[in-house]
mmCIF file of C-alpha atoms in Angstrom:
data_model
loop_
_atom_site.group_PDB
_atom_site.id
_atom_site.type_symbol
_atom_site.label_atom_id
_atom_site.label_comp_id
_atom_site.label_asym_id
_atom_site.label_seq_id
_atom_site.Cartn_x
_atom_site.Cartn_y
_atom_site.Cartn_z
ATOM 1 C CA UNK K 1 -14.896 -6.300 11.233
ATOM 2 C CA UNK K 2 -14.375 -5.031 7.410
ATOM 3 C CA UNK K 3 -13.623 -8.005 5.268
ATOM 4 C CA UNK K 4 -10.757 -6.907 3.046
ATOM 5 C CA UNK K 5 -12.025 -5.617 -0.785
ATOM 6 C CA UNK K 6 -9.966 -6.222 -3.443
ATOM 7 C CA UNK K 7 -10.983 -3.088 -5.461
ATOM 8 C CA UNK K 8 -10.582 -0.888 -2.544
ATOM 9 C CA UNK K 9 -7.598 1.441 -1.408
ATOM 10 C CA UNK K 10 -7.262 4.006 1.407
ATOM 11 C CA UNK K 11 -6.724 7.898 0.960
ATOM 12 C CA UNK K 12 -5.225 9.894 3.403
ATOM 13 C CA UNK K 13 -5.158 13.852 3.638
ATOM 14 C CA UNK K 14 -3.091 15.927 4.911
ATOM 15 C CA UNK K 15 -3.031 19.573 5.836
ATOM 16 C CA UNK K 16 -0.060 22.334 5.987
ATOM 17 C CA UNK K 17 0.307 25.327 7.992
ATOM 18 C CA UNK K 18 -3.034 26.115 10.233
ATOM 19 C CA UNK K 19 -3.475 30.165 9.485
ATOM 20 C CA UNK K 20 -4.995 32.344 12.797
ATOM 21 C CA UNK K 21 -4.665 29.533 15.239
ATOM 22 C CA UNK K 22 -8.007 27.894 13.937
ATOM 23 C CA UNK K 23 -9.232 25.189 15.627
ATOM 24 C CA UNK K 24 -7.135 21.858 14.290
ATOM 25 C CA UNK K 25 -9.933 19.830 13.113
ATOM 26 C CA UNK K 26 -11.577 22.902 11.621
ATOM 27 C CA UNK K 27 -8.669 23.490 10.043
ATOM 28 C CA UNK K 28 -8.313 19.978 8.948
ATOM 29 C CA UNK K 29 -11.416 19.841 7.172
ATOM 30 C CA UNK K 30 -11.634 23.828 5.172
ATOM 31 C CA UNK K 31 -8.166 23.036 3.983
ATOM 32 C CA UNK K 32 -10.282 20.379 1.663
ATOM 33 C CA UNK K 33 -13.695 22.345 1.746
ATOM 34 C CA UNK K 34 -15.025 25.589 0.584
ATOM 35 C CA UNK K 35 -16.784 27.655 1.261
ATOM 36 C CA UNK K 36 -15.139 27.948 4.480
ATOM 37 C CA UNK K 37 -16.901 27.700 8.042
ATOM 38 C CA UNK K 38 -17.009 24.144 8.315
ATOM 39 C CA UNK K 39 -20.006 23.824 6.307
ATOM 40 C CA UNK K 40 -18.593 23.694 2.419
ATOM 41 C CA UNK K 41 -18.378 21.003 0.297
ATOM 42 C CA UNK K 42 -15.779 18.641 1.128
ATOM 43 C CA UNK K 43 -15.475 16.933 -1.849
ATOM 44 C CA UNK K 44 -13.357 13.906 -0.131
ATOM 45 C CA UNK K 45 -16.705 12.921 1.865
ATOM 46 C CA UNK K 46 -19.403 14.438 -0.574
ATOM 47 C CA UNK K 47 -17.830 13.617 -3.796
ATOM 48 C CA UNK K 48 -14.924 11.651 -3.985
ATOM 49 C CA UNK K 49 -16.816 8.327 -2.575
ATOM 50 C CA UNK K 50 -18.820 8.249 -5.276
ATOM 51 C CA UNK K 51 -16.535 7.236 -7.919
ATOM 52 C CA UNK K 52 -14.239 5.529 -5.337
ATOM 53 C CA UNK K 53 -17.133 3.924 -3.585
ATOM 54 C CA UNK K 54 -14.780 1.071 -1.835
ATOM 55 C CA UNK K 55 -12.015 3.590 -0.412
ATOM 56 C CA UNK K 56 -11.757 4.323 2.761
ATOM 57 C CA UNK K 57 -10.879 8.377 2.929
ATOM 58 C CA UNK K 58 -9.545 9.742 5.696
ATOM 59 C CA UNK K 59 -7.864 13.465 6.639
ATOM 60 C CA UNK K 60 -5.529 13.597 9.171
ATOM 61 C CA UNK K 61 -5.791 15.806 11.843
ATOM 62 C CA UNK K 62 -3.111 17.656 13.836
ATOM 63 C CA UNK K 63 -1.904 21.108 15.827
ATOM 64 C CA UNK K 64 0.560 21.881 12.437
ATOM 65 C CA UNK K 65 2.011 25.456 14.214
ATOM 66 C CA UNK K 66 4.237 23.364 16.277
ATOM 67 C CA UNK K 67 5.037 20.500 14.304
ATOM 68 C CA UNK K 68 6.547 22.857 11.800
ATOM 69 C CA UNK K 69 8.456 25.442 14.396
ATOM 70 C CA UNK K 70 10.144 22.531 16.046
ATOM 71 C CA UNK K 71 12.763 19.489 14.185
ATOM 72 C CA UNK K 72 11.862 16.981 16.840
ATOM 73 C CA UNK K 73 8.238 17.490 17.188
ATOM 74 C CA UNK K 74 8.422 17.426 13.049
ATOM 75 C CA UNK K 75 9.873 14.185 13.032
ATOM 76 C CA UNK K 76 7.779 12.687 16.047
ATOM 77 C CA UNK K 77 4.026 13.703 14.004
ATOM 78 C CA UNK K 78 5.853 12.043 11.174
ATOM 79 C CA UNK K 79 5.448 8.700 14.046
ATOM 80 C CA UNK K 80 2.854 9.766 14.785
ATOM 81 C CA UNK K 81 0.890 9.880 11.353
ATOM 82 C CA UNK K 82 2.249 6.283 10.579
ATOM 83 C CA UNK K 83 1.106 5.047 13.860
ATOM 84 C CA UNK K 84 -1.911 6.297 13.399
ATOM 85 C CA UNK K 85 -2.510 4.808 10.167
ATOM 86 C CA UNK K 86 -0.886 1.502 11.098
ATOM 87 C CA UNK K 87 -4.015 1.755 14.091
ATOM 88 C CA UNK K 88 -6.356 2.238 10.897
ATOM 89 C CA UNK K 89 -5.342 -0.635 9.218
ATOM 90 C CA UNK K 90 -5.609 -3.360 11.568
ATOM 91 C CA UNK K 91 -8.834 -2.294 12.390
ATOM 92 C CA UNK K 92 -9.950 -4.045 9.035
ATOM 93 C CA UNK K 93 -7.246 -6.825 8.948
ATOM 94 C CA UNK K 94 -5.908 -5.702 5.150
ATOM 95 C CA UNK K 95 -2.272 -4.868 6.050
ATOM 96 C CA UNK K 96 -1.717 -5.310 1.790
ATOM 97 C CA UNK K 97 -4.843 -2.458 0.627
ATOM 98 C CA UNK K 98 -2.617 0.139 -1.225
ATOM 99 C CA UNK K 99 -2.420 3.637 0.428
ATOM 100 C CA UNK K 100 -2.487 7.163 -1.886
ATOM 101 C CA UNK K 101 -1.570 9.880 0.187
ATOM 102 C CA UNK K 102 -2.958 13.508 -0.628
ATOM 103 C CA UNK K 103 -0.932 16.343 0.443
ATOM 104 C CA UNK K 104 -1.507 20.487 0.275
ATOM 105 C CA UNK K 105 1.548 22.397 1.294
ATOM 106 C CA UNK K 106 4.302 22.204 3.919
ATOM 107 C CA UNK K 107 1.815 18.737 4.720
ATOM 108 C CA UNK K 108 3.558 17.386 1.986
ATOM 109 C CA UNK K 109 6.968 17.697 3.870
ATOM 110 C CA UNK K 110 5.298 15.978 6.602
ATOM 111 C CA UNK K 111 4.170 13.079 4.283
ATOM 112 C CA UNK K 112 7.732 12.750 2.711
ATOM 113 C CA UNK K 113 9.433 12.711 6.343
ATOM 114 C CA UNK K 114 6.737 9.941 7.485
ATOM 115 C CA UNK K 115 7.959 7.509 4.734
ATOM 116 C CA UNK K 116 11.901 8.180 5.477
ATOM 117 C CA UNK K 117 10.724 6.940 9.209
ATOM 118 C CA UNK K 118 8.950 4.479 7.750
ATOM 119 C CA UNK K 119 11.950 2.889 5.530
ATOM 120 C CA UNK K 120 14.400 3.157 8.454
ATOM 121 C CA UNK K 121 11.469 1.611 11.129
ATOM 122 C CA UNK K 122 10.688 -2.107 10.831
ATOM 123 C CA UNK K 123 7.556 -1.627 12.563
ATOM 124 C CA UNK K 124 6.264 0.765 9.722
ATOM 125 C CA UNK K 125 7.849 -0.917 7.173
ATOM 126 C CA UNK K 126 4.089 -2.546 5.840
ATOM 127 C CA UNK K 127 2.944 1.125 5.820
ATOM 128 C CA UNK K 128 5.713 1.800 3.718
ATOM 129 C CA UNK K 129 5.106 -1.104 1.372
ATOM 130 C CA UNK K 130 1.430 -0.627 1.329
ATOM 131 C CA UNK K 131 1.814 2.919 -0.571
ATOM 132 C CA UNK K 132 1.537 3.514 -3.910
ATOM 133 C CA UNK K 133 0.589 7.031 -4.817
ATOM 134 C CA UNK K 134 1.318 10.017 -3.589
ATOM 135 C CA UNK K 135 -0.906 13.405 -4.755
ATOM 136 C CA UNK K 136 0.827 17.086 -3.817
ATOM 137 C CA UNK K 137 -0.807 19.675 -3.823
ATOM 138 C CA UNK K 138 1.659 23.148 -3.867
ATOM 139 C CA UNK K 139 4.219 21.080 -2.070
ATOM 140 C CA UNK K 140 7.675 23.169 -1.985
ATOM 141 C CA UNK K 141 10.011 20.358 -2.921
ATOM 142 C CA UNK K 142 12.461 23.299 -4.464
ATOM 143 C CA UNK K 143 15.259 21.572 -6.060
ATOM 144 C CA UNK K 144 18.274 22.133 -8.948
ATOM 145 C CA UNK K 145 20.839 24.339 -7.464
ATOM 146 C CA UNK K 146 21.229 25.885 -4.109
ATOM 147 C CA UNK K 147 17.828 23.225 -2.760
ATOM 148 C CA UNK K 148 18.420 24.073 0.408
ATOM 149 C CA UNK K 149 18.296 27.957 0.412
ATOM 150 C CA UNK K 150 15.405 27.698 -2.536
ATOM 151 C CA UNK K 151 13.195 25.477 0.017
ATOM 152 C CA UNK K 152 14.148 28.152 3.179
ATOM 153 C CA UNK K 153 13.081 30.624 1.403
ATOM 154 C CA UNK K 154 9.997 29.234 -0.127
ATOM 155 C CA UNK K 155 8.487 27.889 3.489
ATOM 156 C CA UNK K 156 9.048 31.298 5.120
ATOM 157 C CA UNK K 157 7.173 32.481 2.376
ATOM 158 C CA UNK K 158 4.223 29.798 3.261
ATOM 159 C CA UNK K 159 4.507 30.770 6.665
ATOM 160 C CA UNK K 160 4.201 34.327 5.733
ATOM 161 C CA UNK K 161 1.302 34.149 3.698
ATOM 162 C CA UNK K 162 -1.135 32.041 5.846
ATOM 163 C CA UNK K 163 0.245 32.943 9.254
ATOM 164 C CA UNK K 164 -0.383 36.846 9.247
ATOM 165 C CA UNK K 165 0.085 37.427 12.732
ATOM 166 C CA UNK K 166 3.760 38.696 13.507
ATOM 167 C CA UNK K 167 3.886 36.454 16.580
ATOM 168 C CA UNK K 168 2.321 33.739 15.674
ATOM 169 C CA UNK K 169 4.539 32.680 12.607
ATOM 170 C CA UNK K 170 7.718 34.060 14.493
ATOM 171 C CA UNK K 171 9.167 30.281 15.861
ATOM 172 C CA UNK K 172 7.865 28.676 12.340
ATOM 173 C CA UNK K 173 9.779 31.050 10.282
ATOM 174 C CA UNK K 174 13.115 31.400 12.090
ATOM 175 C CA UNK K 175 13.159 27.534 11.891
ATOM 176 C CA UNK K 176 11.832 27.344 8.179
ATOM 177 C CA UNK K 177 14.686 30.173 7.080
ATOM 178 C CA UNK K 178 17.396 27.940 8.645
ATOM 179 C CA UNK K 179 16.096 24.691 6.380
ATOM 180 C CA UNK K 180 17.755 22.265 8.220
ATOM 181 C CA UNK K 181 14.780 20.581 9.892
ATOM 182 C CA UNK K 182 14.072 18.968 5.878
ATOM 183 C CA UNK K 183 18.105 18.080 5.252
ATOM 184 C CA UNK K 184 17.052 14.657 5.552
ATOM 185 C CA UNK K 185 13.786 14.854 3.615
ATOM 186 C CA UNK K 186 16.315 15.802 0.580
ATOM 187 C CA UNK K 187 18.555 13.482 1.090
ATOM 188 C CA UNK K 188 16.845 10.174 1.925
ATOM 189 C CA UNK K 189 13.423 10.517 0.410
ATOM 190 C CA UNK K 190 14.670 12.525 -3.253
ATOM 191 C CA UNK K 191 17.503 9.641 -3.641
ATOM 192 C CA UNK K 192 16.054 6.684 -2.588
ATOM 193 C CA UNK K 193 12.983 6.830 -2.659
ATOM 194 C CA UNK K 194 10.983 8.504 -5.211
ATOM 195 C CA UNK K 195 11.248 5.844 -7.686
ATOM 196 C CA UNK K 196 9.151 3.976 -5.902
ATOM 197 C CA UNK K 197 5.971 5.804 -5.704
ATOM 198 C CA UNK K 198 3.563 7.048 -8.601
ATOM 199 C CA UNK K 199 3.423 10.871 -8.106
ATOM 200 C CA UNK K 200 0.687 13.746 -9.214
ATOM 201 C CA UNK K 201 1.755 17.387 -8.910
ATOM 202 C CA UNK K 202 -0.708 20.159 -8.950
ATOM 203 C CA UNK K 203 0.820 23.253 -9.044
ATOM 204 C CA UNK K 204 -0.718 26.586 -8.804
ATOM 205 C CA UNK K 205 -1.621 28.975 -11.585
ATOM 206 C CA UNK K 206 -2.869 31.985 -9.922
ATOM 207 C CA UNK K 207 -1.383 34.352 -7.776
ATOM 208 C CA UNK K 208 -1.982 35.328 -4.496
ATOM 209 C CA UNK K 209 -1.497 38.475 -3.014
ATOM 210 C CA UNK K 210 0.580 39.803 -5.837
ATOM 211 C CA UNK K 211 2.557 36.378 -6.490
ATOM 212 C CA UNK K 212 3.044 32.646 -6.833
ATOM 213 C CA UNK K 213 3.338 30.959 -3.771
ATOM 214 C CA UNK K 214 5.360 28.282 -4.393
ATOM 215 C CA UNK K 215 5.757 28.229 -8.533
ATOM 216 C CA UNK K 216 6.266 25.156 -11.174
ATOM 217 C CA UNK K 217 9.877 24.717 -10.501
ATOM 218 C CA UNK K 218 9.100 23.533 -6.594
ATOM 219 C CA UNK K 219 5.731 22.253 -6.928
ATOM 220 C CA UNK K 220 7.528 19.470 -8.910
ATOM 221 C CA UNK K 221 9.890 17.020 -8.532
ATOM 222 C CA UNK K 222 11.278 16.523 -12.582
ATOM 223 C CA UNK K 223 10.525 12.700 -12.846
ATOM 224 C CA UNK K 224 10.101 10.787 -15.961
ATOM 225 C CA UNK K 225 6.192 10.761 -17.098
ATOM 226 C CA UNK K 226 5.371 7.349 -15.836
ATOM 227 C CA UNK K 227 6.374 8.480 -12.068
ATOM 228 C CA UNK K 228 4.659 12.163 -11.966
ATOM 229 C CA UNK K 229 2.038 13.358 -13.884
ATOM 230 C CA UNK K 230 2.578 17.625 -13.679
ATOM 231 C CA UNK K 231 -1.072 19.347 -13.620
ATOM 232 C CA UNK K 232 -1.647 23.224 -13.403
ATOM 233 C CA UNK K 233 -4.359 24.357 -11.175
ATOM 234 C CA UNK K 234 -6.059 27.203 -12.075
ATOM 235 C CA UNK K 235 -6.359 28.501 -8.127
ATOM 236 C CA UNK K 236 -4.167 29.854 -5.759
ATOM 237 C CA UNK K 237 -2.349 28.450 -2.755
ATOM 238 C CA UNK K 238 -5.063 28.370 -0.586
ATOM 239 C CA UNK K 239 -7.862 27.350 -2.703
ATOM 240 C CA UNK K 240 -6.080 24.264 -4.783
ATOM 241 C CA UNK K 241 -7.267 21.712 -3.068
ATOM 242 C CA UNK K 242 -10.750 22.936 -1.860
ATOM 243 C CA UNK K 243 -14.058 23.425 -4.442
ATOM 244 C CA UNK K 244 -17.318 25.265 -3.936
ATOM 245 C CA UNK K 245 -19.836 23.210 -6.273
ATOM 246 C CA UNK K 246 -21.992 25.726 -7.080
ATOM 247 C CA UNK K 247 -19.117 27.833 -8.911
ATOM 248 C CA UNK K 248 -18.480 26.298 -12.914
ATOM 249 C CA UNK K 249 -14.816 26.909 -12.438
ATOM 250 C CA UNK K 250 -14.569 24.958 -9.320
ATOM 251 C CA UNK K 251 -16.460 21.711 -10.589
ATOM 252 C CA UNK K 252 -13.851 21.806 -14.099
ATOM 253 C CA UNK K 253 -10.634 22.119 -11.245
ATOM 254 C CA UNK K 254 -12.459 18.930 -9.468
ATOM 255 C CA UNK K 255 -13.108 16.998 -12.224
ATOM 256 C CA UNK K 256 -9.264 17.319 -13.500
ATOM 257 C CA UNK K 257 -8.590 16.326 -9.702
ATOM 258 C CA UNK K 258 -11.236 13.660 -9.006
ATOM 259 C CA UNK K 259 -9.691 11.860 -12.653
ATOM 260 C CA UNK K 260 -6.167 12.304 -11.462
ATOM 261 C CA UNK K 261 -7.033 10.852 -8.001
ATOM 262 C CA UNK K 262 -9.072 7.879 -9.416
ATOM 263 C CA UNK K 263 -6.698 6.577 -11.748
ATOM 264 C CA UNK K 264 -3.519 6.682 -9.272
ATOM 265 C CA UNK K 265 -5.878 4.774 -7.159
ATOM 266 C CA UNK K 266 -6.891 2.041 -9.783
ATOM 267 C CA UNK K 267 -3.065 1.875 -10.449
ATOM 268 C CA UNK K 268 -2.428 1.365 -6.898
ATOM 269 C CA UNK K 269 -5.021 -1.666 -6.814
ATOM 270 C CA UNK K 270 -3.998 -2.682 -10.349
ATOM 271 C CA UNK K 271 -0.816 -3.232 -8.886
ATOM 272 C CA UNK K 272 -1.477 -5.155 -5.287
ATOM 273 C CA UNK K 273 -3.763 -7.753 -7.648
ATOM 274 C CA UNK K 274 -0.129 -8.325 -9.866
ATOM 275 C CA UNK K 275 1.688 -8.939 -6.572
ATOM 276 C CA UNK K 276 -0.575 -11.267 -4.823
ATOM 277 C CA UNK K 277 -0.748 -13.231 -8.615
ATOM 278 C CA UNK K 278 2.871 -12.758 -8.696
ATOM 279 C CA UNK K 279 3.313 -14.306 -5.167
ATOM 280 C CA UNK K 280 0.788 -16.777 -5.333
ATOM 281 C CA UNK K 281 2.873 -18.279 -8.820
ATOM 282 C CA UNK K 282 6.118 -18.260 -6.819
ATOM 283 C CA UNK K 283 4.109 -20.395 -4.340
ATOM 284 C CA UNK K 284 3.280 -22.936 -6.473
ATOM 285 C CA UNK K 285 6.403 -23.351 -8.357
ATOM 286 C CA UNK K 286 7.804 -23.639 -5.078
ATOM 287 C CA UNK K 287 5.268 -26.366 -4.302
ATOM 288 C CA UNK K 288 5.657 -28.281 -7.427
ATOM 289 C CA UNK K 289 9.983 -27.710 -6.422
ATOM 290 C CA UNK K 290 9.325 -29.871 -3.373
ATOM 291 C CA UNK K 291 7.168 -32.455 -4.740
ATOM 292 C CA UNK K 292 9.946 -33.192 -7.334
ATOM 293 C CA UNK K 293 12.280 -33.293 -4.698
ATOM 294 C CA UNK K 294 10.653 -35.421 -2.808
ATOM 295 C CA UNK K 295 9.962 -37.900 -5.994
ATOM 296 C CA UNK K 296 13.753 -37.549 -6.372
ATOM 297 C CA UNK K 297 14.736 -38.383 -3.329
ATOM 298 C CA UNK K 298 12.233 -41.255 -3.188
#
């Protein structure tokens, strides 16, 4: 078995929308690789290890077309993701390693919903305590007025772009123009939970097809600069979160996200090490309580 490290933390990935019915763990791994074909660089096994060399980096796999068409089967992958990473982290015995979570897309929905299960689910709750960061990539959060019709209209738009097939995308978008299947994701997660977390939003800069796919204003979430750093990609929807190393551009857009990933993960270790200190000084005041009590009573 893994002994636990204490300069280690674990990265999950997770995917949005799978376009043309593409086989799920394909899909999986091109949404963080290019070029595409299942044989691009992927920086979070070819390059990210080697500046985190401790982490343990995984990307979640899973059939997204109808996860996102359906409310109930939305909220049971949500289950399913934490179980699945609750399975991952008993394998090495380290329920207190910190936990960044990377997110492209309508995945990030799927992220948010996961930690609302987790905070109303005992059994998930060290999941929930165990995460620190949380990295979006072209997430639609929408927001300020009118949230709900913004964030409708924004999904369908997702949908519409990477699900070209009329019949295909036709259960996903009737459900994504309604927006009630993330009513609770904007009510639970944006007031009580946010605060909690330490937050990087990458937001595209290019267009695709003629226009931003989901622009500044939804990509972020408005928090003060110690809870979200904002960081402008120059890519499109699709490409944000996947570099070709041979192309100069790509290697700059990595670098910007490689640093951005690093330090939320030294932040999330930075801060485990101050609770465990913190816990172990409680313990020994307590200690030193009883002993006086017991001289006391003596």
């Amino acid at each position: 078995m893994e002994q636990p490290n204490r300069s280690s933390s674990s990265i999950i990935a997770v995917h949005g929308l799978n376009p043309k019915g593409k086989d799920d763990d394909l899909h999986a791994f091109e949404t963080w690789s290019r070029p595409k074909g299942g044989k691009g660089d992927l920086w979070l096994r070819d390059q990210l290890p080697i500046t985190l060399p401790h982490a343990r980096i995984f990307i979640a796999v899973y059939d997204s077309q109808p996860v996102f068409g359906n409310k109930d089967r939305f909220f049971r992958q949500a289950n399913t993701l934490l179980e699945e990473i609750l399975m991952k982290r008993d394998e090495i015995d380290d329920v207190k390693r910190p936990i960044v979570l990377l997110a492209h897309s309508l995945g990030g929905l799927l992220v948010k919903q996961a930690l609302v299960n987790a905070h109303n689910n005992q059994r998930f709750s060290s999941v929930k305590e165990a995460v620190h960061g949380l990295v979006f990539f072209g997430v639609p959060h929408a927001g300020g007025n009118h949230a709900l019709v913004q964030l409708g209209r924004l999904t369908t738009r997702i949908a519409d772009h990477v699900l070209p097939d009329a019949h295909s995308r036709k259960d996903i978008m009737e459900t994504l123009k309604d927006g009630s299947m993330y009513t609770d994701i904007l009510k639970e997660m944006f007031r009580h939970q946010l605060e909690q977390y330490e937050i990087v939003s990458f937001y595209e800069r290019q267009a695709k097809m003629t226009q931003i796919i989901v622009p500044y204003e939804s990509a972020t979430l408005g928090l003060a600069g110690h809870r979200e750093n904002q960081v402008g990609l120059n890519a499109d929807h699709s490409t944000m979160c996947s570099f070709d190393s041979s192309q100069q551009h790509d290697r700059d857009l990595y670098e910007l996200v490689e640093f951005n990933v690093k330090n939320t993960c030294k932040n999330a270790i930075r801060a485990r090490n101050r609770g465990e200190l913190l816990d172990a000084q409680v313990g020994t005041e307590t200690g030193l309580q009883e002993r006086f009590a017991r001289l006391t009573e003596s």
